[in-house]
C-alpha cells in the first residue's frame, strides 16, 4: 500500500494481512502513511479511532472473514462511550484505513446521561432512548444508541442490525462500574464474540483482563495507539495513559 503526500512523494509502503487490512503497529508508521510530521499532535486526538482500527486489525480476523462470507456488515459494538462523542467525525479515519470491500457497522452505546444535548436534538427517540445514524464513509456506518448494554438494551436486538461480531470498550475499567457486569456476562455466554478493552494502567488492566480467564489475562499488552501524553496519577506510582493497555476476551484464530 503506497501513500503519497502533498508533494507527490511516496511516504511509506505497508503490507496487508490475510484479511487485507493494513498492518499498522505504531504511531510512527501511521504518521509516515499519512505524510504527517512527527511533531504533529494528531495522536492526541486519534487515539480512540486508531485503537478501534487496531482492535479490528489485530483481533478481528475471524469476524471480518465471517461477515464477508455472509455478505453483510461487520458489527462492532463500542460500549461505555463518553469522550468519543466529542469528535465523531474523527472516526471517518477508521473507514479510510479499512479495505473498501469491508463494510463495518460501528454502534456506539452511550448512557442516557452522557448523551450530548446536540445529539438528542438530531436523533430519534423511542421508549428505549435515543438513536442516531451517521454514514461516515462508503464502508463505515456509525450508529448511536442510548441506554445500558445488557440492561435496558439487548445486545442481540437493540444495538444496530443484529448481534455483535466484536465488542470494544475503551478505558473501560471493568471493575469500576457495575454496568460492566452485563458486558462480561454476555461475552462469557457468547464465546464467538470477540471483546477488546483498553485500560489506563497495567495494574487495572491485569485485574480486569483476569475476569476473562487466563488467556485474556495473558493477552494484556501495551496499546501502540495509546495517547502519548501521560496522565497525572496521584494515588499510585504507575505509568498511566488513555488507552494505555489493551487485552482481549474470546480471542479467535483464523484457520487458513
mmCIF file of N, CA, C and O in Angstrom, residues 2 29 40 57 81 89 97 100 112 150 162 189-190 233 242 250:
data_model
loop_
_atom_site.group_PDB
_atom_site.id
_atom_site.type_symbol
_atom_site.label_atom_id
_atom_site.label_comp_id
_atom_site.label_asym_id
_atom_site.label_seq_id
_atom_site.Cartn_x
_atom_site.Cartn_y
_atom_site.Cartn_z
ATOM 1 N N UNK A 2 0.843 1.994 -1.060
ATOM 2 C CA UNK A 2 1.645 3.210 -1.151
ATOM 3 C C UNK A 2 0.777 4.409 -0.817
ATOM 4 O O UNK A 2 -0.398 4.470 -1.176
ATOM 5 N N UNK A 29 4.564 4.584 12.174
ATOM 6 C CA UNK A 29 4.133 4.028 10.887
ATOM 7 C C UNK A 29 2.912 4.775 10.371
ATOM 8 O O UNK A 29 2.814 5.097 9.176
ATOM 9 N N UNK A 40 3.594 16.687 14.875
ATOM 10 C CA UNK A 40 2.148 16.955 14.913
ATOM 11 C C UNK A 40 1.511 16.332 16.156
ATOM 12 O O UNK A 40 1.841 15.201 16.528
ATOM 13 N N UNK A 57 -7.983 -4.914 13.333
ATOM 14 C CA UNK A 57 -6.870 -5.479 12.572
ATOM 15 C C UNK A 57 -6.162 -6.603 13.332
ATOM 16 O O UNK A 57 -5.820 -7.626 12.756
ATOM 17 N N UNK A 81 -19.250 4.452 25.873
ATOM 18 C CA UNK A 81 -18.774 5.634 25.148
ATOM 19 C C UNK A 81 -19.022 6.904 25.962
ATOM 20 O O UNK A 81 -20.116 7.108 26.497
ATOM 21 N N UNK A 89 -16.539 12.852 13.963
ATOM 22 C CA UNK A 89 -16.001 12.917 12.606
ATOM 23 C C UNK A 89 -14.641 12.256 12.488
ATOM 24 O O UNK A 89 -14.270 11.773 11.406
ATOM 25 N N UNK A 97 -9.028 3.698 6.542
ATOM 26 C CA UNK A 97 -7.975 2.705 6.696
ATOM 27 C C UNK A 97 -8.441 1.294 6.331
ATOM 28 O O UNK A 97 -7.637 0.460 5.922
ATOM 29 N N UNK A 100 -11.786 -1.301 1.068
ATOM 30 C CA UNK A 100 -13.042 -0.809 0.509
ATOM 31 C C UNK A 100 -14.129 -1.872 0.490
ATOM 32 O O UNK A 100 -15.317 -1.557 0.524
ATOM 33 N N UNK A 112 -27.622 7.333 28.852
ATOM 34 C CA UNK A 112 -28.506 8.449 28.528
ATOM 35 C C UNK A 112 -28.009 9.763 29.099
ATOM 36 O O UNK A 112 -28.099 10.811 28.454
ATOM 37 N N UNK A 150 -27.012 -4.593 27.920
ATOM 38 C CA UNK A 150 -27.373 -5.779 28.681
ATOM 39 C C UNK A 150 -28.456 -5.558 29.708
ATOM 40 O O UNK A 150 -28.957 -6.504 30.314
ATOM 41 N N UNK A 162 -28.019 -6.173 14.411
ATOM 42 C CA UNK A 162 -28.017 -7.521 14.953
ATOM 43 C C UNK A 162 -26.960 -7.724 16.005
ATOM 44 O O UNK A 162 -26.314 -6.773 16.448
ATOM 45 N N UNK A 189 -21.111 -15.859 27.898
ATOM 46 C CA UNK A 189 -22.133 -16.756 27.367
ATOM 47 C C UNK A 189 -22.169 -16.775 25.838
ATOM 48 O O UNK A 189 -22.910 -17.555 25.242
ATOM 49 N N UNK A 190 -21.361 -15.913 25.208
ATOM 50 C CA UNK A 190 -21.283 -15.874 23.740
ATOM 51 C C UNK A 190 -19.809 -15.916 23.337
ATOM 52 O O UNK A 190 -19.208 -14.894 22.990
ATOM 53 N N UNK A 233 -1.073 11.007 37.850
ATOM 54 C CA UNK A 233 -1.546 9.974 38.770
ATOM 55 C C UNK A 233 -1.181 10.395 40.183
ATOM 56 O O UNK A 233 -0.020 10.667 40.484
ATOM 57 N N UNK A 242 -4.226 7.296 28.475
ATOM 58 C CA UNK A 242 -5.526 6.987 27.898
ATOM 59 C C UNK A 242 -5.337 5.885 26.859
ATOM 60 O O UNK A 242 -4.452 5.982 25.993
ATOM 61 N N UNK A 250 -12.165 -13.925 24.513
ATOM 62 C CA UNK A 250 -12.629 -14.812 23.443
ATOM 63 C C UNK A 250 -11.803 -14.655 22.159
ATOM 64 O O UNK A 250 -12.341 -14.616 21.045
#
